[in-house]
Tab-separated table of C-alpha atoms in Angstrom:
chain	number	residue	atom	x	y	z
A	69	MET	CA	-6.254	-16.122	35.341
A	70	ASN	CA	-6.398	-14.330	38.658
A	71	GLY	CA	-2.905	-13.855	40.061
A	72	PRO	CA	0.221	-11.705	39.710
A	73	ALA	CA	-0.129	-8.825	37.250
A	74	ILE	CA	2.633	-8.245	34.691
A	75	THR	CA	2.926	-6.055	31.596
A	76	LEU	CA	3.444	-7.510	28.140
A	77	THR	CA	4.816	-6.022	24.933
A	78	LEU	CA	4.580	-8.017	21.712
A	79	ALA	CA	6.856	-7.290	18.757
A	80	THR	CA	5.035	-5.597	15.895
A	81	GLU	CA	5.272	-8.644	13.625
A	82	LEU	CA	3.418	-10.684	16.265
A	83	HIS	CA	0.428	-8.341	16.414
A	84	VAL	CA	-1.302	-10.385	13.719
A	85	PHE	CA	-1.901	-13.112	16.317
A	86	ALA	CA	-3.170	-10.926	19.149
A	87	ALA	CA	-6.455	-9.201	19.870
A	88	PRO	CA	-6.321	-5.415	19.287
A	89	ALA	CA	-6.263	-4.749	23.051
A	90	ARG	CA	-2.991	-6.717	23.345
A	91	ARG	CA	-1.089	-4.862	20.592
A	92	GLY	CA	0.064	-1.882	22.621
A	93	THR	CA	3.168	-1.437	24.753
A	94	ARG	CA	3.212	-2.598	28.369
A	95	VAL	CA	-0.249	-4.156	28.180
A	96	PRO	CA	-1.461	-5.152	31.687
A	97	THR	CA	-1.746	-8.942	31.844
A	98	THR	CA	-2.902	-11.097	34.741
A	99	THR	CA	-1.212	-14.464	35.260
A	100	ASP	CA	-2.015	-17.382	37.568
A	101	GLY	CA	1.350	-17.283	39.342
A	102	ALA	CA	2.267	-20.818	38.275
A	103	SER	CA	2.162	-20.988	34.474
A	104	SER	CA	5.287	-20.545	32.386
A	105	LEU	CA	5.949	-17.542	30.235
A	106	GLY	CA	5.392	-19.776	27.223
A	107	HIS	CA	1.849	-20.426	28.412
A	108	VAL	CA	1.266	-16.717	28.984
A	109	VAL	CA	2.436	-15.873	25.462
A	110	GLU	CA	0.265	-18.576	23.908
A	111	SER	CA	-2.702	-17.276	25.936
A	112	ALA	CA	-2.104	-13.941	24.222
A	113	GLY	CA	-2.625	-15.751	20.903
A	114	VAL	CA	0.977	-16.135	19.754
A	115	PRO	CA	2.215	-19.618	18.716
A	116	LEU	CA	5.603	-20.362	20.257
A	117	THR	CA	6.901	-21.284	16.790
A	118	GLU	CA	6.883	-17.529	16.085
A	119	VAL	CA	8.642	-16.433	19.265
A	120	GLY	CA	12.307	-15.536	19.468
A	121	ARG	CA	13.872	-13.843	22.480
A	122	LEU	CA	11.920	-13.283	25.687
A	123	LEU	CA	13.075	-10.473	27.955
A	124	VAL	CA	11.890	-9.945	31.521
A	125	ASP	CA	12.860	-6.518	32.840
A	126	GLY	CA	15.547	-6.455	30.144
A	127	HIS	CA	17.035	-9.894	30.894
A	128	GLU	CA	16.648	-12.845	28.542
A	129	VAL	CA	14.737	-15.832	29.966
A	130	PRO	CA	13.553	-19.233	28.644
A	131	VAL	CA	9.917	-20.016	27.852
A	132	SER	CA	9.802	-22.083	31.056
A	133	TYR	CA	10.305	-18.987	33.217
A	134	VAL	CA	7.403	-18.187	35.579
A	135	PRO	CA	6.819	-14.408	35.637
A	136	ARG	CA	6.343	-12.568	38.918
A	137	ALA	CA	4.123	-9.632	39.836
A	138	GLY	CA	5.209	-6.296	38.423
A	139	GLN	CA	7.618	-7.663	35.850
A	140	HIS	CA	7.653	-6.418	32.265
A	141	VAL	CA	7.860	-9.014	29.504
A	142	GLU	CA	9.006	-8.259	25.949
A	143	VAL	CA	8.270	-10.856	23.279
A	144	PHE	CA	10.303	-10.768	20.065
A	145	GLY	CA	9.779	-12.596	16.791
A	146	VAL	CA	12.168	-15.255	15.501
A	147	GLU	CA	15.539	-14.091	14.237
A	148	ARG	CA	16.160	-14.588	10.531
A	149	PRO	CA	17.596	-16.723	9.128
A	150	GLN	CA	16.208	-19.141	11.674
A	151	GLN	CA	18.422	-22.078	12.564
A	152	ILE	CA	16.802	-25.511	12.946
A	153	GLU	CA	18.891	-27.849	15.053
A	154	GLY	CA	18.853	-31.628	15.114
A	155	ALA	CA	18.164	-32.577	11.496
A	156	PRO	CA	18.797	-31.533	7.889
A	157	LEU	CA	16.500	-28.691	6.881
A	158	ARG	CA	13.369	-30.125	5.262
A	159	PHE	CA	9.707	-29.234	5.294
A	160	LEU	CA	6.172	-30.577	5.557
A	161	LEU	CA	3.240	-28.507	4.269
A	162	ASP	CA	-0.423	-28.944	5.051
A	163	VAL	CA	-3.233	-29.395	2.535
A	164	HIS	CA	-3.775	-25.649	2.018
A	165	LEU	CA	-0.247	-24.916	0.755
A	166	GLY	CA	-0.058	-26.926	-2.463
A	167	THR	CA	1.192	-24.088	-4.671
A	168	LEU	CA	3.919	-23.210	-2.176
A	169	ALA	CA	4.949	-26.874	-1.979
A	170	ARG	CA	5.344	-27.112	-5.762
A	171	ARG	CA	7.409	-23.913	-5.889
A	172	MET	CA	9.699	-25.067	-3.100
A	173	ARG	CA	10.242	-28.374	-4.902
A	174	LEU	CA	10.914	-26.456	-8.125
A	175	LEU	CA	13.766	-24.769	-6.260
A	176	GLY	CA	15.119	-28.106	-5.043
A	177	VAL	CA	13.977	-27.750	-1.416
A	178	ASP	CA	13.007	-31.044	0.260
A	179	THR	CA	9.265	-30.512	0.702
A	180	ALA	CA	6.723	-33.135	1.735
A	181	TYR	CA	3.097	-32.214	1.137
A	182	GLU	CA	-0.246	-33.730	2.062
A	183	ASN	CA	-2.765	-33.142	-0.751
A	184	GLU	CA	-5.517	-34.534	1.449
A	185	ASP	CA	-6.526	-33.391	4.912
A	186	ILE	CA	-5.086	-36.140	7.108
A	187	GLY	CA	-5.837	-34.241	10.328
A	188	ASP	CA	-3.702	-32.263	12.749
A	189	PRO	CA	-2.513	-35.230	14.876
A	190	ALA	CA	-1.228	-37.101	11.807
A	191	LEU	CA	0.545	-34.025	10.440
A	192	ALA	CA	2.222	-33.349	13.769
A	193	THR	CA	3.241	-36.995	14.082
A	194	ARG	CA	4.779	-36.974	10.600
A	195	SER	CA	6.658	-33.753	11.401
A	196	ALA	CA	8.163	-35.452	14.447
A	197	ALA	CA	8.852	-38.813	12.796
A	198	GLU	CA	10.579	-37.324	9.729
A	199	GLN	CA	12.034	-34.292	11.570
A	200	ARG	CA	10.440	-31.815	9.189
A	201	VAL	CA	9.516	-28.194	9.786
A	202	LEU	CA	5.737	-27.985	9.485
A	203	LEU	CA	4.517	-24.942	7.558
A	204	SER	CA	0.891	-23.949	8.076
A	205	ARG	CA	-1.542	-21.068	8.375
A	206	ASP	CA	-3.378	-23.005	11.105
A	207	ARG	CA	-2.336	-21.524	14.462
A	208	GLY	CA	-3.882	-24.373	16.413
A	209	LEU	CA	-1.848	-26.940	14.495
A	210	LEU	CA	1.360	-25.049	15.286
A	211	ARG	CA	0.614	-25.282	19.006
A	212	ARG	CA	0.773	-29.079	19.040
A	213	ARG	CA	3.558	-30.171	21.361
A	214	GLU	CA	4.660	-33.190	19.316
A	215	LEU	CA	5.872	-31.087	16.363
A	216	PHE	CA	9.559	-31.347	15.510
A	217	ALA	CA	9.445	-27.674	14.470
A	218	GLY	CA	6.917	-25.378	12.857
A	219	ALA	CA	6.375	-21.996	11.275
A	220	TYR	CA	3.370	-19.868	10.468
A	221	VAL	CA	2.896	-18.852	6.822
A	222	TYR	CA	1.859	-15.229	7.083
A	223	SER	CA	0.457	-14.549	3.600
A	224	ASP	CA	-2.123	-16.258	1.420
A	225	ASN	CA	-0.283	-15.106	-1.741
A	226	PRO	CA	2.061	-17.803	-3.139
A	227	ASP	CA	4.731	-15.309	-4.221
A	228	GLU	CA	4.829	-13.745	-0.757
A	229	GLN	CA	4.689	-17.153	0.912
A	230	LEU	CA	7.755	-18.325	-0.987
A	231	ARG	CA	9.766	-15.194	-0.199
A	232	ASP	CA	8.781	-15.459	3.470
A	233	VAL	CA	9.899	-19.081	3.791
A	234	LEU	CA	13.151	-18.571	1.866
A	235	GLY	CA	13.968	-15.461	3.881
A	236	ARG	CA	13.149	-17.106	7.197
A	237	PHE	CA	15.006	-20.400	6.771
A	238	ALA	CA	17.548	-19.709	3.985
A	239	PRO	CA	17.437	-23.267	2.592
A	240	ALA	CA	20.024	-24.238	-0.013
A	241	LEU	CA	18.501	-23.917	-3.479
A	242	ALA	CA	19.071	-26.450	-6.245
A	243	PRO	CA	16.499	-25.591	-8.943
A	244	TRP	CA	15.226	-28.192	-11.392
A	245	THR	CA	16.413	-31.152	-9.289
A	246	ARG	CA	13.141	-32.279	-7.664
A	247	CYS	CA	9.844	-33.573	-8.945
A	248	THR	CA	7.149	-30.981	-8.292
A	249	ALA	CA	4.567	-33.761	-8.079
A	250	CYS	CA	6.148	-36.101	-5.518
A	251	ASN	CA	9.381	-34.474	-4.242
A	252	GLY	CA	11.559	-37.212	-5.752
A	253	SER	CA	14.920	-36.521	-7.401
A	254	LEU	CA	15.134	-35.810	-11.140
A	255	ARG	CA	17.620	-37.351	-13.564
A	256	GLU	CA	18.344	-36.613	-17.209
A	257	ALA	CA	16.451	-38.839	-19.609
A	258	ASP	CA	16.860	-39.449	-23.330
A	259	LYS	CA	13.899	-39.334	-25.651
A	260	ASP	CA	14.024	-43.039	-26.454
A	261	SER	CA	13.744	-44.048	-22.793
A	262	VAL	CA	10.657	-41.909	-22.130
A	263	GLY	CA	9.088	-41.941	-25.596
A	264	ASP	CA	6.216	-44.215	-24.609
A	265	ARG	CA	5.169	-41.643	-21.964
A	266	LEU	CA	4.944	-38.708	-24.402
A	267	GLU	CA	2.158	-37.404	-26.615
A	268	SER	CA	3.093	-37.420	-30.290
A	269	GLY	CA	3.303	-33.604	-30.438
A	270	THR	CA	5.632	-33.492	-27.467
A	271	HIS	CA	7.771	-36.252	-28.956
A	272	ARG	CA	8.184	-34.275	-32.197
A	273	SER	CA	8.781	-30.856	-30.588
A	274	TYR	CA	11.201	-31.521	-27.703
A	275	ASP	CA	14.515	-33.289	-27.276
A	276	VAL	CA	15.610	-32.521	-23.691
A	277	PHE	CA	13.880	-34.411	-20.902
A	278	ALA	CA	14.166	-35.225	-17.211
A	279	GLN	CA	12.442	-37.984	-15.266
A	280	CYS	CA	11.604	-38.464	-11.614
A	281	THR	CA	13.454	-41.381	-10.061
A	282	ALA	CA	10.518	-42.026	-7.719
A	283	CYS	CA	7.233	-41.604	-9.625
A	284	GLU	CA	8.768	-41.653	-13.161
A	285	ARG	CA	6.981	-38.461	-14.233
A	286	VAL	CA	8.635	-36.900	-17.295
A	287	TYR	CA	9.547	-33.198	-17.576
A	288	TRP	CA	10.449	-30.996	-20.565
A	289	ARG	CA	10.602	-27.282	-21.335
A	290	GLY	CA	6.979	-26.882	-22.339
A	291	ALA	CA	4.539	-24.002	-22.565
A	292	HIS	CA	4.822	-23.136	-18.861
A	293	HIS	CA	8.618	-23.140	-18.727
A	294	ALA	CA	8.962	-19.357	-19.039
A	295	ARG	CA	6.756	-18.832	-15.982
A	296	LEU	CA	8.716	-21.400	-13.999
A	297	GLU	CA	12.004	-19.825	-15.076
A	298	ARG	CA	10.773	-16.491	-13.733
A	299	ILE	CA	10.013	-18.032	-10.325
A	300	VAL	CA	13.430	-19.696	-10.240
A	301	SER	CA	15.440	-16.700	-11.440
A	302	GLU	CA	13.783	-14.310	-8.973
A	303	ALA	CA	14.376	-16.688	-6.053
A	304	VAL	CA	17.982	-17.351	-7.028
A	305	GLU	CA	18.710	-13.646	-7.530
A	306	GLU	CA	17.404	-12.774	-4.065
A	307	PHE	CA	18.298	-15.864	-2.029
A	308	GLY	CA	21.116	-17.602	-3.894
A	309	GLY	CA	21.436	-20.920	-5.668
A	310	VAL	CA	22.103	-22.270	-9.133
A	311	ALA	CA	19.535	-21.347	-11.776
A	312	THR	CA	20.707	-23.590	-14.620
A	313	PRO	CA	17.759	-25.699	-15.911
């Protein structure tokens, strides 16, 4: 760019996206005089999915605003909880977020997940077609214009990822109501109806079962139930919901 010079200040939480030279206050930035503020912010490395208010000389402006020479731009992160307009709140996760997807489903959050890499165009198209918020750690994917909505997952730790998503979007929690394998709804099942799907040891040791209405996978309170209960109870305590298994 070789045009009007502005100054740019990114909110601290957005520094992760920017080069070190762009993380200060009132960083000199040259524009081309025609591009929108949204383009300027993306050129600084920040996906627009992570941007909240934009202030120019203290006045709020839209991303379509074209900055003029000498103006100072402040870029804020999204306000939490973030409101998603136009569709019920539901999510789509890319291939790298399998553990997060299973934990969100455990909490009853509508979460589609691609366990194979279907490519950025297909993910973005599915986000738009099903009106799902795409969660990803791929900044390039989040810049695709056809997305219905998107959000960057800031951590690579599943516990931190879950807290980040729940804190950002505040989805309603309904633990133990979704299949962690396929996202289908669970229903109570008696032992006789699912007996042919159980190992003999499981059949002898357990009496309470649930079954997915979509893929027919059977669930019971097995060896890993205590760990799952911990995930559920911690999420419910902090973010609300019903913890009854």
